[in-house]
PDB file of C-alpha atoms in Angstrom:
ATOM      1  CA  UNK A   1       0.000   0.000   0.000  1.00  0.00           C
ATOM      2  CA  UNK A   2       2.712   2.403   0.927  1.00  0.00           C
ATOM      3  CA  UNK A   3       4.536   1.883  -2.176  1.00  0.00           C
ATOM      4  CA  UNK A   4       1.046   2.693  -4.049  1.00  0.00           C
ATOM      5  CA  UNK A   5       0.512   6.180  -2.032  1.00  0.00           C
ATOM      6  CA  UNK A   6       4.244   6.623  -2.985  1.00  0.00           C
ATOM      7  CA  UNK A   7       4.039   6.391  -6.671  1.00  0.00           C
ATOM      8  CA  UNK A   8       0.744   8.018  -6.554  1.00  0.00           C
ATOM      9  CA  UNK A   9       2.720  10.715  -4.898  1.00  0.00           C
ATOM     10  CA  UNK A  10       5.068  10.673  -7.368  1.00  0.00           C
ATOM     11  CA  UNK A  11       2.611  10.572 -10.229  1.00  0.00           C
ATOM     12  CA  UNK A  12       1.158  13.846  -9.046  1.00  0.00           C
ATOM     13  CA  UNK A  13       4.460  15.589  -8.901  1.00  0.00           C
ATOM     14  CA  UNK A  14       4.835  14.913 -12.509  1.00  0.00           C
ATOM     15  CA  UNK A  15       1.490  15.892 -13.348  1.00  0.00           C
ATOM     16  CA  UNK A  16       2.986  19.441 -11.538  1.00  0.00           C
ATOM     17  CA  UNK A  17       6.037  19.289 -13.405  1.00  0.00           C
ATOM     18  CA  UNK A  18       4.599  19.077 -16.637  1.00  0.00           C
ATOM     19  CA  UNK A  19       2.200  22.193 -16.169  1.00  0.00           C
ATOM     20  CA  UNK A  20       3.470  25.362 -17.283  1.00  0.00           C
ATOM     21  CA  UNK A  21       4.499  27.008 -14.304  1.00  0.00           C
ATOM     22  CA  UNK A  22       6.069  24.758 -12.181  1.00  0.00           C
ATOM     23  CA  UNK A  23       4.592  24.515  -8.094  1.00  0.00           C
ATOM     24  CA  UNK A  24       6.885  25.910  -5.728  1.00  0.00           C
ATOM     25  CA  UNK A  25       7.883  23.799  -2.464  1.00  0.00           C
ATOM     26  CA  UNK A  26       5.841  25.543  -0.159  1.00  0.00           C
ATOM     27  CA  UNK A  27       2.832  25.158  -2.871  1.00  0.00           C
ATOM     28  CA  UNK A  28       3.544  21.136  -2.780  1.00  0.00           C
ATOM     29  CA  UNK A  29       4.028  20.819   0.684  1.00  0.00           C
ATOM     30  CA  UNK A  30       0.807  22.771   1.421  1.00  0.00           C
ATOM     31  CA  UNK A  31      -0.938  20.909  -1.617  1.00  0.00           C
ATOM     32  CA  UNK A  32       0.194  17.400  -0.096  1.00  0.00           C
ATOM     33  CA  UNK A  33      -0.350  18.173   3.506  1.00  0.00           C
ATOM     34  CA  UNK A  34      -4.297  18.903   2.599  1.00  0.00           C
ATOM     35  CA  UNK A  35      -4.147  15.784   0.681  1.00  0.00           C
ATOM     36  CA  UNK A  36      -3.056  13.615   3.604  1.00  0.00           C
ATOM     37  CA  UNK A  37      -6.270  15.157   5.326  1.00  0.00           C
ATOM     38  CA  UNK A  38      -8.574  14.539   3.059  1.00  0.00           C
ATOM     39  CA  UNK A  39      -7.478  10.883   3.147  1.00  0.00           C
ATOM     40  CA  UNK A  40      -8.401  10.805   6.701  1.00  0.00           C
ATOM     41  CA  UNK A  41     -11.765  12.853   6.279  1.00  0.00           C
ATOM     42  CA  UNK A  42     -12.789  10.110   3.611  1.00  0.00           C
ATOM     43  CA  UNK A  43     -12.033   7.325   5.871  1.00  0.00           C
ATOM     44  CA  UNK A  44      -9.130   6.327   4.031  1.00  0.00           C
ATOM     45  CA  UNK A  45      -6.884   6.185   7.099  1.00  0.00           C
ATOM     46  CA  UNK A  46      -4.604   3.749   5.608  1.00  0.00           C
ATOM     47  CA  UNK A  47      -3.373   6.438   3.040  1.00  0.00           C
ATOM     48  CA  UNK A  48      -3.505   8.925   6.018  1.00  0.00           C
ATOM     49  CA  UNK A  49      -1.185   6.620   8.016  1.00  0.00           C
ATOM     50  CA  UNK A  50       1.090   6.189   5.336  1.00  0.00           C
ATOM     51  CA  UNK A  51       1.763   9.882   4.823  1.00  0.00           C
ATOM     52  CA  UNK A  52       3.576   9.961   7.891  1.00  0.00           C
ATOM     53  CA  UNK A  53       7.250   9.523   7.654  1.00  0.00           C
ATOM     54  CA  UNK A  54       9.165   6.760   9.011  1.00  0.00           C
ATOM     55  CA  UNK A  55      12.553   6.627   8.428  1.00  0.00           C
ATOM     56  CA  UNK A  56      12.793   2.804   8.544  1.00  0.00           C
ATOM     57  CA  UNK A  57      10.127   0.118   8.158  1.00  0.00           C
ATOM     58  CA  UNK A  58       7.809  -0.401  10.829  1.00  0.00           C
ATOM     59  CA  UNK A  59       5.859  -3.774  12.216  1.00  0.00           C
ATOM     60  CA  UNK A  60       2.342  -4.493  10.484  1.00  0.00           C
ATOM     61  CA  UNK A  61       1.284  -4.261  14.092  1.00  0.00           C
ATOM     62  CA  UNK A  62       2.258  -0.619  14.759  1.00  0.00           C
ATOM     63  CA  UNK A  63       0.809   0.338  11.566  1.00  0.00           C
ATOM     64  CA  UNK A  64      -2.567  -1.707  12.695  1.00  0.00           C
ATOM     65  CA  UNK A  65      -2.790   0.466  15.666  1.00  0.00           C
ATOM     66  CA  UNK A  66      -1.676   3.823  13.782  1.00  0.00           C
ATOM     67  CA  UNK A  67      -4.817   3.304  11.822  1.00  0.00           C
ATOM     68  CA  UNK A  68      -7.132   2.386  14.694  1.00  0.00           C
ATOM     69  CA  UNK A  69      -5.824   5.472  16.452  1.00  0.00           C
ATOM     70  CA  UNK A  70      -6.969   7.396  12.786  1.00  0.00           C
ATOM     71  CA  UNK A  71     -10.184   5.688  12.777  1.00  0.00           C
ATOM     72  CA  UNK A  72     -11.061   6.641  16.580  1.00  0.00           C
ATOM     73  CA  UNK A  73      -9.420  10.306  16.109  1.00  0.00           C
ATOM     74  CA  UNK A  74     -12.309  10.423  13.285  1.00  0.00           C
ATOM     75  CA  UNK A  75     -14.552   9.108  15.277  1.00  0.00           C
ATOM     76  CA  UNK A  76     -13.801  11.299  18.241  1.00  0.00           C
ATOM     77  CA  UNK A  77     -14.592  14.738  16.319  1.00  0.00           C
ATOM     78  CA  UNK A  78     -17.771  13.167  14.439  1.00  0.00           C
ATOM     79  CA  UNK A  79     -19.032  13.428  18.051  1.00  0.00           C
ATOM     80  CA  UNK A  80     -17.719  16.224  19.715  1.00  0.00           C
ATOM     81  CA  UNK A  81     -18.257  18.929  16.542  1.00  0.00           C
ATOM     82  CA  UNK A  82     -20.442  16.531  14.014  1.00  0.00           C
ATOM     83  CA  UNK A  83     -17.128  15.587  12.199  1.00  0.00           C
ATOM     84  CA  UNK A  84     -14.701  17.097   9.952  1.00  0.00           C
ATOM     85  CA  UNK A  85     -16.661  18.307   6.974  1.00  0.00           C
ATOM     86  CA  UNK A  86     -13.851  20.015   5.101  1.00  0.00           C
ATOM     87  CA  UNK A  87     -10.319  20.938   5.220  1.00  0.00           C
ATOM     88  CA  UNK A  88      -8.723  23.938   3.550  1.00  0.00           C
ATOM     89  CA  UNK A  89      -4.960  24.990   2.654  1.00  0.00           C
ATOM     90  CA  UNK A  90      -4.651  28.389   4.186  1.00  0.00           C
ATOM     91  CA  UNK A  91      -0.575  28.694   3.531  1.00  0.00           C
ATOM     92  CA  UNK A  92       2.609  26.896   3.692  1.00  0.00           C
ATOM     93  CA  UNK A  93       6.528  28.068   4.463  1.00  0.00           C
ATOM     94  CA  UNK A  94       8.790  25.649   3.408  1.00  0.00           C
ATOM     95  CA  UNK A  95      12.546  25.434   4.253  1.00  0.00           C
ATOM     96  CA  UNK A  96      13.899  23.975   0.781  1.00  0.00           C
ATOM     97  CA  UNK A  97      17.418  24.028   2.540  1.00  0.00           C
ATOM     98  CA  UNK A  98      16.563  21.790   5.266  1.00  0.00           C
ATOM     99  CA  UNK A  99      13.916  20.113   3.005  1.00  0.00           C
ATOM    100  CA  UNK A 100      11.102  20.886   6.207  1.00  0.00           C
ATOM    101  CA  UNK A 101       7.715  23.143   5.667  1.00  0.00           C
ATOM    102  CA  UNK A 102       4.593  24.033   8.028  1.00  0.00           C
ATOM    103  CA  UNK A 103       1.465  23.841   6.213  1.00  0.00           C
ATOM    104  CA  UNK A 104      -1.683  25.489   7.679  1.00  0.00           C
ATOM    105  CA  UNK A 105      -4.890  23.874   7.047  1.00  0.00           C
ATOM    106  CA  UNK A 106      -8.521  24.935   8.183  1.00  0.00           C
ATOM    107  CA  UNK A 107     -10.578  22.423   9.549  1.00  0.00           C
ATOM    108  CA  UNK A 108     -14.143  22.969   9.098  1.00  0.00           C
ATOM    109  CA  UNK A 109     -16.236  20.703  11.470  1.00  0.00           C
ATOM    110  CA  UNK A 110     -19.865  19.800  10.642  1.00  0.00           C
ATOM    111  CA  UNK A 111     -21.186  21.859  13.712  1.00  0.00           C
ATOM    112  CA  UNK A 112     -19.915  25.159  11.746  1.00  0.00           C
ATOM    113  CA  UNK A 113     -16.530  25.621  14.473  1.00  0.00           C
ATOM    114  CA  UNK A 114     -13.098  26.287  12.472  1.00  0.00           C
ATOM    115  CA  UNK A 115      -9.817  25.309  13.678  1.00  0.00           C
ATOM    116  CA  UNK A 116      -6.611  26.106  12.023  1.00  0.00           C
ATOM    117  CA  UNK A 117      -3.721  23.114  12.939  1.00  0.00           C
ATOM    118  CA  UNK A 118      -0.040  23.327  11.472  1.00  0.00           C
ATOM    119  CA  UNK A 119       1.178  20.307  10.015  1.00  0.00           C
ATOM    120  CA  UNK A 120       5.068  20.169   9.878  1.00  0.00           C
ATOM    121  CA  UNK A 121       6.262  18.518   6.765  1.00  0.00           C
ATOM    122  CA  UNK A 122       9.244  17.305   5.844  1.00  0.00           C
ATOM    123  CA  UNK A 123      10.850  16.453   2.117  1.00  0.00           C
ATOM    124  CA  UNK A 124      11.845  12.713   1.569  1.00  0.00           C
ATOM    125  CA  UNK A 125      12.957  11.784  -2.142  1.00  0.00           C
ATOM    126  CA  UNK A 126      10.968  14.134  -3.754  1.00  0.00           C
ATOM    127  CA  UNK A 127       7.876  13.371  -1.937  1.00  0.00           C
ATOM    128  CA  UNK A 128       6.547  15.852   1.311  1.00  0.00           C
ATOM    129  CA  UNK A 129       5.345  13.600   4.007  1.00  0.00           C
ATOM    130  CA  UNK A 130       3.863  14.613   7.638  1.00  0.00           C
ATOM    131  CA  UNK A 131       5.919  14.419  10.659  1.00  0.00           C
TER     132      UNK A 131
END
C-alpha cells in the first residue's frame, strides 16, 4: 500500500512538473499536507497513516494500531463537533534548505466551528510527508 501512495505521490508531482508554471515547495508541501487530510476525512486512514514519515520500516502491528488510532481520532470529532466536513490549505513556508515546511490547514467541522492546525512537513525523495 505504501509503495502505491508513494508512486501516486510521485505521479502527481509529474502531473505538476509538466504544467506550465512549475509549483513551488511551499505550494507542494501545502498541496500534499491537505491531501493527507482529506485521506483521513474520507475514511481512508490507511493512506492517512502512510503519509507519515518513518525513516525505517515499521511492524504491520504498529501500523494496525496507527490506523485504529486514525479511525477513533475520526470518530472522536464526528461526536464532539459533528465531524470534519472540510479541510482547507490556508498557507505553507517551506525550508527547501533543510527540506522541512509548516502547512496550515482549516478544519471545518460539521457543527460550523473552524480550527486552524499546522502540520510540519518534511521532504523525503521528492515526496513531502507529515511528521
Amino acid at each position: 500500500m505504501r509503495r502505491l501512495f508513494i508512486i501516486a505521490a510521485i505521479a502527481v508531482a509529474a502531473m505538476w512538473a509538466c504544467s506550465e508554471q512549475k509549483p513551488s515547495a511551499d505550494e507542494m508541501a501545502g498541496r500534499t499536507a491537505k491531501l493527507y487530510y482529506d485521506y483521513l476525512v474520507e475514511g481512508k486512514y490507511d493512506a492517512y497513516v502512510d503519509g507519515f514519515f518513518q525513516p525505517d520500516s515499521i511492524p504491520g502491528v504498529y501500523r494496525e494500531q496507527l490506523i485504529a488510532n486514525a479511525k477513533m481520532f475520526e470518530a472522536q470529532q464526528h461526536e464532539e463537533r459533528k465531524g470534519i466536513a472540510s479541510v482547507r490549505l490556508l498557507r505553507a513556508r517551506a525550508d527547501t534548505a533543510r527540506h522541512v515546511a509548516s502547512a496550515y490547514l482549516l478544519l471545518c467541522y460539521g457543527d460550523s466551528t473552524r480550527e486552524e492546525i499546522v502540520v510540519p512537513m518534511v521532504e523525503h525523495k521528492g515526496v513531502w510527508m507529515m511528521k
